[in-house]
Coordinates of C-alpha atoms and ligand atoms in Angstrom, one line a residue:
M22 CA 92.1 129.3 126.3
S23 CA 91.4 127.6 122.8
M24 CA 91.1 124.2 122.1
F25 CA 91.0 121.6 118.8
C26 CA 90.3 118.6 118.2
N27 CA 88.3 116.8 115.3
Q28 CA 89.4 113.3 116.2
C29 CA 86.2 111.6 117.0
E30 CA 82.4 111.9 114.5
Q31 CA 80.7 114.1 117.1
A32 CA 83.3 117.1 116.3
A33 CA 81.8 120.0 116.1
N34 CA 79.9 121.0 113.0
G35 CA 81.9 118.1 111.1
T36 CA 84.7 120.2 111.5
G37 CA 86.1 120.1 114.7
C38 CA 85.4 121.0 118.8
N39 CA 86.9 124.8 119.2
I40 CA 85.4 126.3 122.2
V41 CA 84.3 123.4 124.3
G42 CA 84.1 119.5 123.3
V43 CA 80.6 118.2 122.6
C44 CA 82.2 115.0 124.1
G45 CA 82.3 116.9 127.2
K46 CA 86.0 117.4 127.3
N47 CA 87.4 121.0 128.6
P48 CA 90.1 123.2 126.7
E49 CA 92.7 122.7 129.3
V50 CA 91.8 119.0 129.4
S51 CA 92.3 119.2 125.7
A52 CA 95.4 121.0 125.9
L53 CA 96.4 118.9 128.4
Q54 CA 96.0 115.9 125.8
D55 CA 97.4 116.9 123.2
H56 CA 100.3 117.4 125.4
L57 CA 100.9 113.9 126.3
M58 CA 100.3 113.1 122.9
Y59 CA 103.9 115.7 122.4
G60 CA 105.6 114.1 125.3
L61 CA 104.7 110.7 124.0
K62 CA 106.1 111.3 120.8
S63 CA 109.4 112.9 122.4
L64 CA 109.4 109.9 124.5
A65 CA 109.7 107.4 121.1
L66 CA 112.0 109.4 119.5
Y67 CA 115.0 107.6 122.2
A68 CA 112.4 104.1 122.7
D69 CA 112.4 103.9 119.0
K70 CA 116.3 103.7 119.5
L71 CA 116.1 102.1 122.7
G72 CA 114.6 98.8 121.9
R73 CA 112.2 97.4 123.9
N74 CA 111.7 98.0 127.7
A75 CA 108.7 96.8 129.7
E76 CA 107.8 100.4 131.4
I77 CA 108.1 102.6 128.6
D78 CA 106.0 100.5 126.5
R79 CA 103.4 100.2 128.7
F80 CA 103.1 103.6 129.5
T81 CA 103.1 104.3 126.0
I82 CA 99.6 102.1 125.4
E83 CA 98.0 103.9 128.5
G84 CA 99.1 107.4 128.0
L85 CA 97.5 106.7 123.8
F86 CA 94.3 104.8 125.4
S87 CA 94.2 107.8 128.0
T88 CA 93.6 110.4 124.7
V89 CA 91.2 108.1 123.3
T90 CA 87.6 109.9 123.0
N91 CA 85.5 109.3 125.9
V92 CA 87.9 108.0 128.5
D93 CA 89.8 110.7 130.9
F94 CA 88.7 113.8 131.8
D95 CA 90.5 114.6 134.9
A96 CA 93.2 117.1 134.5
T97 CA 95.3 115.7 137.3
R98 CA 95.4 112.9 136.2
I99 CA 96.4 113.7 132.4
G100 CA 98.8 116.1 134.4
G101 CA 100.5 113.2 136.4
M102 CA 101.3 111.1 133.2
I103 CA 102.9 114.2 131.0
K104 CA 105.0 113.8 134.3
L105 CA 106.1 110.5 134.5
C106 CA 106.6 111.0 130.0
F107 CA 109.2 113.3 131.0
D108 CA 110.7 111.0 133.5
L109 CA 110.5 108.1 131.0
K110 CA 111.7 110.5 128.2
E111 CA 115.1 111.0 130.4
K112 CA 115.5 107.2 131.4
A113 CA 115.2 106.3 127.6
K114 CA 117.7 108.9 126.9
A115 CA 120.0 107.8 128.9
A116 CA 119.8 103.8 128.6
A117 CA 119.9 104.6 124.7
G118 CA 123.2 106.2 124.9
V119 CA 122.0 109.1 122.6
T120 CA 121.4 112.8 122.2
L121 CA 118.7 113.9 119.4
S122 CA 118.1 117.5 118.9
G123 CA 114.8 119.0 117.7
S124 CA 112.0 120.6 119.8
V125 CA 110.1 117.5 119.7
A126 CA 113.2 115.4 121.0
D127 CA 114.1 118.8 123.8
W128 CA 110.5 118.9 124.9
K129 CA 110.2 119.2 128.5
P130 CA 107.2 120.1 129.9
A131 CA 106.3 123.0 133.2
D132 CA 106.0 121.8 136.1
D133 CA 102.0 122.5 137.1
L134 CA 98.8 122.1 135.4
A135 CA 98.8 125.2 134.0
G136 CA 101.7 125.8 132.5
M137 CA 101.4 122.2 130.9
S138 CA 97.9 123.8 129.5
A139 CA 99.8 126.0 127.7
Q140 CA 102.4 124.2 126.4
G141 CA 99.7 121.9 125.1
E142 CA 97.9 124.6 123.3
S143 CA 101.1 124.8 121.0
Y144 CA 100.7 121.2 119.9
S145 CA 97.1 120.2 118.5
L146 CA 97.1 118.5 116.0
S147 CA 95.9 120.6 113.6
S148 CA 99.9 121.2 114.2
L149 CA 100.6 118.2 113.2
H150 CA 101.9 120.0 109.3
A151 CA 101.8 122.8 107.3
N152 CA 100.1 120.7 104.4
E153 CA 96.7 119.9 105.0
D154 CA 96.4 116.3 103.2
I155 CA 100.1 115.3 105.2
R156 CA 98.3 116.6 108.3
S157 CA 95.6 114.7 107.6
V158 CA 97.0 111.4 107.2
I159 CA 99.7 111.6 110.3
E160 CA 96.3 112.2 112.2
I161 CA 94.5 108.9 110.9
L162 CA 98.3 107.6 112.1
L163 CA 98.0 108.9 115.1
L164 CA 94.5 108.2 115.8
G165 CA 94.7 104.7 114.1
L166 CA 97.9 104.5 117.2
K167 CA 95.6 105.6 119.8
G168 CA 92.7 102.5 119.1
M169 CA 95.3 100.3 118.5
A170 CA 97.1 101.1 121.7
A171 CA 93.1 100.3 123.1
Y172 CA 92.9 97.0 122.3
M173 CA 96.8 96.3 123.3
D174 CA 96.1 97.6 126.7
H175 CA 92.8 95.0 127.0
A176 CA 95.9 92.7 125.5
M177 CA 98.3 93.8 128.4
I178 CA 96.0 93.7 131.2
L179 CA 96.3 89.6 130.5
G180 CA 99.2 89.0 129.9
K181 CA 99.8 89.2 126.3
T182 CA 102.0 91.7 124.6
D183 CA 104.1 91.6 121.3
D184 CA 107.4 93.0 120.6
E185 CA 106.8 93.9 116.8
V186 CA 103.9 95.2 117.6
M187 CA 105.3 97.7 120.5
A188 CA 108.5 98.2 118.0
F189 CA 105.8 99.5 115.7
F190 CA 104.6 102.3 118.2
Q191 CA 107.6 103.7 118.9
K192 CA 108.6 104.0 115.3
A193 CA 105.1 105.7 114.0
L194 CA 105.0 107.9 116.8
A195 CA 108.7 109.0 116.2
A196 CA 107.6 108.9 112.5
S197 CA 105.1 111.9 113.2
T198 CA 107.5 114.1 113.6
D199 CA 109.9 113.3 111.3
A200 CA 110.0 116.6 108.7
N201 CA 111.7 114.5 106.0
L202 CA 108.7 112.0 105.2
G203 CA 106.0 112.7 102.8
L204 CA 102.9 112.0 102.2
M205 CA 103.2 108.1 101.1
D206 CA 105.5 107.3 103.8
Y207 CA 102.4 108.0 106.1
V208 CA 100.3 106.8 103.6
G209 CA 102.8 103.2 103.7
L210 CA 103.2 104.1 108.1
S211 CA 99.0 103.9 108.3
M212 CA 98.7 101.0 105.9
E213 CA 101.3 99.1 108.6
C214 CA 99.3 100.0 111.1
G215 CA 96.1 98.2 110.3
K216 CA 98.4 95.6 109.7
Q217 CA 99.5 95.8 113.3
N218 CA 96.7 96.5 114.4
L219 CA 95.5 92.7 112.9
T220 CA 98.3 91.3 115.0
V221 CA 97.1 92.8 118.4
M222 CA 93.5 91.9 117.7
G223 CA 94.5 88.4 117.2
L224 CA 96.5 88.5 120.6
L225 CA 93.5 89.7 122.9
N226 CA 91.2 87.1 121.0
T227 CA 93.7 84.6 122.0
A228 CA 94.4 86.3 125.6
H229 CA 90.6 86.4 126.0
T230 CA 89.6 82.9 124.8
D231 CA 92.7 81.3 126.7
A232 CA 90.9 83.2 130.0
Y233 CA 87.3 82.3 129.4
G234 CA 87.2 80.1 126.9
H235 CA 85.5 80.9 123.2
P236 CA 82.3 82.1 123.4
V237 CA 79.5 80.1 122.7
P238 CA 75.8 81.2 122.4
T239 CA 73.8 82.4 124.9
A240 CA 70.8 84.1 126.1
V241 CA 70.8 87.2 128.0
Q242 CA 68.1 88.7 130.1
L243 CA 67.3 91.8 129.9
G244 CA 64.8 92.4 132.9
T245 CA 66.1 92.5 136.2
K246 CA 66.4 90.0 138.9
E247 CA 65.6 91.5 142.7
G248 CA 69.0 92.4 144.6
K249 CA 71.4 94.6 145.2
A250 CA 73.4 94.6 142.4
I251 CA 76.4 96.5 140.2
L252 CA 76.7 97.4 136.7
V253 CA 79.3 97.3 134.7
T254 CA 80.3 99.0 131.8
G255 CA 83.4 99.5 129.5
H256 CA 84.9 96.6 127.2
D257 CA 87.2 94.9 130.1
L258 CA 86.6 91.3 130.8
K259 CA 89.5 90.5 132.7
M260 CA 87.9 93.2 135.2
L261 CA 84.5 92.0 135.6
E262 CA 86.4 88.3 136.3
E263 CA 87.7 89.7 139.4
L264 CA 84.7 91.7 140.3
L265 CA 82.4 88.2 139.7
K266 CA 84.8 87.4 142.1
Q267 CA 85.3 89.6 144.9
T268 CA 80.5 89.6 144.7
E269 CA 80.6 86.2 145.1
G270 CA 78.0 84.7 147.9
K271 CA 77.1 88.5 148.8
G272 CA 74.0 88.7 147.2
I273 CA 74.8 91.1 144.8
N274 CA 73.7 90.5 141.1
V275 CA 76.0 92.1 138.4
Y276 CA 74.9 93.0 135.4
T277 CA 76.6 94.6 131.7
H278 CA 76.1 97.6 130.0
G279 CA 77.0 98.4 126.9
E280 CA 79.5 96.8 125.0
M281 CA 80.3 94.3 128.5
L282 CA 77.1 92.7 126.3
P283 CA 79.2 90.0 124.9
A284 CA 81.1 88.7 128.5
H285 CA 77.9 86.5 129.3
G286 CA 79.2 84.5 126.4
Y287 CA 81.9 83.1 127.2
P288 CA 82.3 80.1 129.7
G289 CA 84.8 81.2 132.2
L290 CA 82.3 84.2 133.2
K291 CA 78.9 82.9 132.1
K292 CA 79.5 80.3 134.9
Y293 CA 78.7 82.5 138.2
S294 CA 75.4 82.5 138.4
H295 CA 75.0 86.2 139.5
L296 CA 76.4 87.7 136.2
V297 CA 72.4 87.9 135.5
G298 CA 71.5 89.7 132.6
N299 CA 72.4 93.3 131.0
F300 CA 70.8 96.3 131.2
G301 CA 69.9 99.2 128.9
G302 CA 71.3 100.2 125.6
A303 CA 74.7 101.6 124.2
W304 CA 77.6 104.6 125.8
Q305 CA 75.3 107.5 124.9
D306 CA 72.1 106.5 127.4
Q307 CA 73.9 106.1 130.3
A308 CA 72.6 109.8 131.6
K309 CA 69.0 108.3 131.3
E310 CA 69.5 104.7 132.3
F311 CA 72.0 105.4 135.3
L312 CA 69.3 106.5 136.7
D313 CA 67.1 103.6 136.7
F314 CA 70.2 101.6 138.1
P315 CA 69.7 102.0 142.4
G316 CA 73.0 100.3 142.4
A317 CA 76.7 100.7 142.2
I318 CA 78.2 101.5 138.7
I319 CA 81.6 101.1 137.2
F320 CA 83.7 102.2 134.8
N321 CA 85.7 99.7 133.1
T322 CA 86.6 102.3 130.0
N323 CA 84.9 104.3 127.6
C324 CA 82.7 105.8 126.9
I325 CA 82.0 108.0 129.9
Q326 CA 80.3 110.8 129.6
K327 CA 79.5 113.8 132.1
P328 CA 77.5 112.1 135.3
S329 CA 74.8 113.5 136.4
D330 CA 74.5 114.6 140.3
S331 CA 71.9 112.1 140.4
Y332 CA 74.0 109.2 140.6
K333 CA 77.4 109.9 140.7
D334 CA 77.5 109.0 144.7
R335 CA 77.3 105.5 142.9
L336 CA 79.5 106.2 139.7
Y337 CA 83.0 104.8 139.5
T338 CA 86.3 104.2 137.4
W339 CA 88.3 102.6 137.0
G340 CA 91.7 101.7 134.4
L341 CA 92.2 104.4 132.9
V342 CA 88.9 106.0 132.7
A343 CA 88.3 108.9 134.9
W344 CA 86.3 112.2 135.5
P345 CA 86.9 114.7 138.2
D346 CA 85.2 114.3 141.7
V347 CA 83.9 110.7 140.6
K348 CA 85.4 107.7 142.6
H349 CA 88.5 105.9 140.8
V350 CA 89.3 102.5 142.0
D351 CA 93.1 102.0 142.1
G352 CA 93.8 98.2 141.3
W353 CA 92.0 95.1 141.8
D354 CA 90.4 95.5 144.8
F355 CA 86.8 96.6 144.4
S356 CA 85.1 96.5 148.2
D357 CA 84.2 100.1 147.8
V358 CA 82.0 99.5 144.9
I359 CA 80.6 96.5 147.4
N360 CA 79.6 98.1 150.2
K361 CA 78.3 100.9 148.1
A362 CA 76.3 97.9 146.2
L363 CA 75.1 96.3 149.6
E364 CA 74.5 100.0 150.9
L365 CA 72.0 100.6 147.9
P366 CA 68.2 99.8 147.8
G367 CA 69.1 97.3 144.6
L368 CA 66.7 96.2 142.3
S369 CA 63.4 94.8 142.1
E370 CA 62.5 91.3 140.2
N371 CA 61.3 92.4 136.6
P372 CA 61.9 89.7 134.2
G373 CA 62.3 90.9 130.6
Q374 CA 63.0 89.8 126.9
E375 CA 66.0 87.9 126.0
I376 CA 68.9 88.5 123.3
L377 CA 71.2 86.5 122.5
T378 CA 75.2 87.1 121.9
G379 CA 78.0 84.8 122.1
F380 CA 78.3 83.7 118.0
G381 CA 82.3 84.7 118.0
H382 CA 84.2 83.1 114.9
N383 CA 84.9 79.9 116.5
A384 CA 81.0 79.6 117.2
V385 CA 79.8 80.7 113.9
L386 CA 82.7 78.7 112.5
G387 CA 81.1 75.3 114.1
V388 CA 77.7 75.5 112.0
A389 CA 80.0 76.4 108.7
D390 CA 79.0 73.6 107.3
K391 CA 75.1 74.3 107.9
V392 CA 75.9 77.8 106.7
I393 CA 77.6 77.2 103.2
A394 CA 75.2 74.6 102.2
A395 CA 71.8 77.6 103.2
V396 CA 74.4 79.8 100.1
K397 CA 73.8 76.8 98.4
S398 CA 70.7 75.7 98.5
G399 CA 69.5 79.7 97.9
D400 CA 68.0 80.0 101.4
I401 CA 71.6 82.2 102.5
K402 CA 71.4 85.1 99.1
H403 CA 73.4 87.8 101.6
F404 CA 75.3 88.7 104.5
F405 CA 75.6 92.2 106.2
L406 CA 78.1 93.0 109.0
I407 CA 76.9 96.1 110.3
G408 CA 78.3 96.8 113.1
G409 CA 80.9 99.8 114.6
C410 CA 79.5 102.2 117.5
D411 CA 76.8 103.8 118.6
G412 CA 76.7 107.8 118.9
A413 CA 74.1 110.7 119.9
K414 CA 74.0 112.0 116.8
S415 CA 71.3 111.9 114.4
G416 CA 71.3 109.8 111.6
R417 CA 72.4 106.5 113.2
N418 CA 68.3 105.3 113.0
Y419 CA 69.4 104.5 109.2
Y420 CA 71.7 101.4 110.3
T421 CA 68.2 100.6 112.5
E422 CA 66.0 100.9 109.2
F423 CA 68.4 99.3 107.0
A424 CA 68.5 96.0 109.4
E425 CA 64.7 96.3 110.1
K426 CA 63.7 96.3 105.8
L427 CA 66.8 93.2 105.2
P428 CA 65.1 91.0 103.4
K429 CA 64.5 87.4 105.2
D430 CA 67.0 85.6 103.0
T431 CA 69.7 87.5 104.7
V432 CA 72.1 87.3 108.0
I433 CA 73.0 90.0 110.0
L434 CA 76.6 89.9 111.7
T435 CA 77.1 92.8 114.4
L436 CA 79.4 94.0 116.6
A437 CA 80.5 96.8 119.2
C438 CA 77.9 98.7 120.6
G439 CA 76.0 100.2 117.3
K440 CA 74.3 97.0 117.5
Y441 CA 72.1 98.2 120.2
R442 CA 70.2 99.7 117.5
F443 CA 68.1 96.9 116.6
N444 CA 69.6 93.7 118.6
K445 CA 66.0 93.7 120.3
M446 CA 64.0 93.0 116.9
D447 CA 63.0 89.4 116.4
F448 CA 64.8 88.8 113.4
G449 CA 63.9 85.1 113.4
D450 CA 65.9 82.2 111.4
I451 CA 67.2 80.3 108.6
G452 CA 67.1 76.7 108.7
G453 CA 67.9 77.4 112.8
I454 CA 71.0 79.9 112.0
P455 CA 69.6 83.3 113.8
R456 CA 69.4 86.0 111.5
L457 CA 71.4 87.9 113.6
L458 CA 74.7 87.1 114.9
D459 CA 76.4 89.4 118.0
V460 CA 79.8 88.6 117.6
G461 CA 80.7 90.9 119.6
Q462 CA 82.2 94.0 121.2
C463 CA 84.6 96.2 119.0
N464 CA 87.9 94.4 120.3
D465 CA 86.0 91.0 118.3
A466 CA 86.3 92.6 115.1
Y467 CA 89.0 90.0 114.8
S468 CA 86.5 86.9 114.8
A469 CA 84.5 89.0 112.0
I470 CA 87.1 88.7 110.5
Q471 CA 88.3 85.5 110.5
I472 CA 84.4 84.6 109.6
A473 CA 84.9 86.5 106.6
V474 CA 88.0 84.9 105.9
A475 CA 86.9 81.1 106.3
L476 CA 84.0 81.7 104.4
A477 CA 86.2 82.8 101.3
G478 CA 88.4 79.9 101.9
A479 CA 84.9 77.8 101.7
F480 CA 83.4 79.2 98.2
E481 CA 87.0 79.7 97.1
C482 CA 87.1 83.6 96.5
G483 CA 88.4 86.8 98.0
V484 CA 86.9 87.9 100.9
N485 CA 85.6 90.9 98.5
D486 CA 83.5 88.5 95.9
L487 CA 81.7 86.8 99.0
P488 CA 78.1 88.0 99.2
L489 CA 79.1 89.9 101.6
S490 CA 78.6 93.9 102.4
M491 CA 80.0 96.0 105.3
I492 CA 77.3 98.8 106.7
L493 CA 79.8 100.1 109.8
S494 CA 79.1 103.0 111.8
W495 CA 82.5 104.3 113.8
Y496 CA 82.2 107.7 116.3
E497 CA 86.1 106.3 118.0
Q498 CA 89.6 106.0 117.1
K499 CA 89.0 102.0 117.8
A500 CA 87.2 102.5 114.5
V501 CA 89.8 104.0 113.0
V502 CA 92.1 101.8 113.5
I503 CA 89.2 98.5 112.6
L504 CA 88.8 100.7 109.3
L505 CA 92.7 100.6 108.3
T506 CA 92.7 97.0 109.1
L507 CA 90.2 96.3 106.8
F508 CA 92.0 98.5 103.9
H509 CA 95.2 97.0 105.0
L510 CA 93.2 93.3 104.1
G511 CA 92.1 94.5 101.0
I512 CA 88.7 95.3 101.9
K513 CA 86.6 97.1 99.3
N514 CA 83.4 98.3 99.0
I515 CA 82.9 99.4 102.8
K516 CA 79.7 101.6 103.4
L517 CA 80.7 104.1 106.5
G518 CA 78.8 106.6 108.6
P519 CA 77.0 108.7 109.9
S520 CA 79.3 111.0 108.4
L521 CA 82.9 110.8 106.9
P522 CA 85.4 111.3 109.4
A523 CA 86.2 115.3 109.9
F524 CA 90.4 114.8 109.8
I525 CA 90.2 113.8 106.0
T526 CA 90.5 115.9 103.4
P527 CA 89.1 115.7 99.6
N528 CA 92.1 114.5 98.2
V529 CA 93.2 111.9 101.3
L530 CA 89.3 110.8 100.5
N531 CA 89.6 110.4 96.9
F532 CA 92.5 108.2 97.4
L533 CA 90.3 106.1 100.0
V534 CA 87.6 106.0 97.4
E535 CA 89.7 105.1 94.4
N536 CA 91.8 102.2 96.0
F537 CA 89.1 100.7 98.7
N538 CA 86.1 101.9 97.2
I539 CA 85.0 103.4 100.8
A540 CA 81.4 105.1 100.2
P541 CA 79.7 107.4 102.8
I542 CA 76.2 106.0 103.5
T543 CA 72.8 107.7 101.7
T544 CA 69.4 106.3 102.0
V545 CA 69.2 102.9 103.3
E546 CA 66.5 102.0 99.9
A547 CA 69.3 103.8 97.9
D548 CA 72.1 101.8 99.2
M549 CA 70.2 98.6 99.3
K550 CA 69.3 98.3 96.3
A551 CA 72.5 99.2 95.2
I552 CA 73.7 96.2 96.9
L553 CA 70.9 93.7 96.2
G554 CA 70.1 95.1 92.9
Ligands
SF4_767 FE1 84.9 117.0 120.3 FE2 85.0 114.6 119.4 FE3 87.4 115.9 120.2 FE4 85.3 115.8 122.1 S1 86.6 113.9 121.0 S2 86.1 117.3 121.6 S3 83.9 115.3 120.6 S4 86.1 115.7 118.5
SF3_768 FE1 81.0 101.8 121.6 FE2 82.6 104.0 122.9 FE3 82.7 102.2 119.5 FE4 83.1 99.6 121.4 S1 81.6 101.8 123.8 S2 82.3 100.5 119.9 S3 81.2 103.9 120.8

């Protein structure tokens, strides 16, 4: 079977994975994911006509999120979603009372997995449009929708939704198949995707703070406590809360991994005394780190990698994450994970360093007077937002070095898993304000935007006129949609690395440079000099 996928930063040879995914996605899974995307477009043609339908909208979000990098590697599950997608399309067609024509509207999947993957081979993103620039912008739009679906999924799990956003999902998916649209139509839709994503990120922020309160600065233990243990990795706070409830009083310590670190800052989660610390680093080190965790391990979202046999038997997935032969928890009963943790030896007492998290916009803006005074007095000369995804490819030590070499009169805001490149370093403080402020997960980009907007308000200028520079790292499609949101907000001069997306053509890149002055990272010295002079 052949495959082509270029949706993430580790696309093979900087162009695309065509034999097997660097992420571990095989050609069958790749074809099935492409097939699911095609089915979602077919469904959207009718859903766009039908208007809001909770079942279809929820499925659309789950389908899109399942195709994000490092989420679902299970061919059988994806095949099941394709079948459900077809059933929902037939339902939408009947309910909307219209019959559309054309190959996308007429889509019908084969009955078995082999047939579905054979069809999927011809639905690859490389077949989106004959014109490579238009194809590039359609891909930006579709990858933006995938990223936005990830945020929406977390918000929906906490009971939030938004009709205008859901209407946009269906409109944009349907539009991606419209042969009458041209380049600037897709540029407009991509910018609108950035706008809608701001709403989604705001919705998710409210969902989190309504459920667990605003994050507060919190010291998190990196060592281990003696006892049985469960490690939770991913991004979903509700899943962590349910696990904390079900493990209460059972003598099990719960640890966060990767993007779950900011959970420690939420009053509604930190109140559980058995949420004891953070273990390990960013996602790409899981194979090495999970070996050293003699407890149960559970993924609630991306980024999962091929598990080795040495920890596969104590590994679980939940929600949309799946790997063949790894036990999957359906729903909210974590008894199997808890029983596994009780069977395993657990960890020994080994206290370690503490790091700070919990600097969401509420916490940072709570000391805004202090921050503004420090800027006015010259104690703080510049802010840097150094954040985004981490990844396995070389070149990412740029971010470590950048943070390390910054002058002492600068403050670093950080978010997402890229922070693990430098979050164990001691940056000190400026008049009591820590120089490194962990705003949260990639899911908390909204908080960073609120901080920037509030600072701009305080200094009566635009965000682009602030002494603030964004040094971003990307890996997957959530980063794509955050960039679209930053473009929608008119934010310029972003430095992006470690490499530029393979799906962006030179002409599309020129457009972005001309309009937003975005630039790839170069060397730490040159970039820092260009910013600080
Ligand atoms: Fe390659 Fe990334 Fe696609 Fe995986 S998601 S197949 S690594 S481009
Ligand atoms: Fe990381 Fe996967 Fe993107 Fe949430 S965990 S930021 S890469």
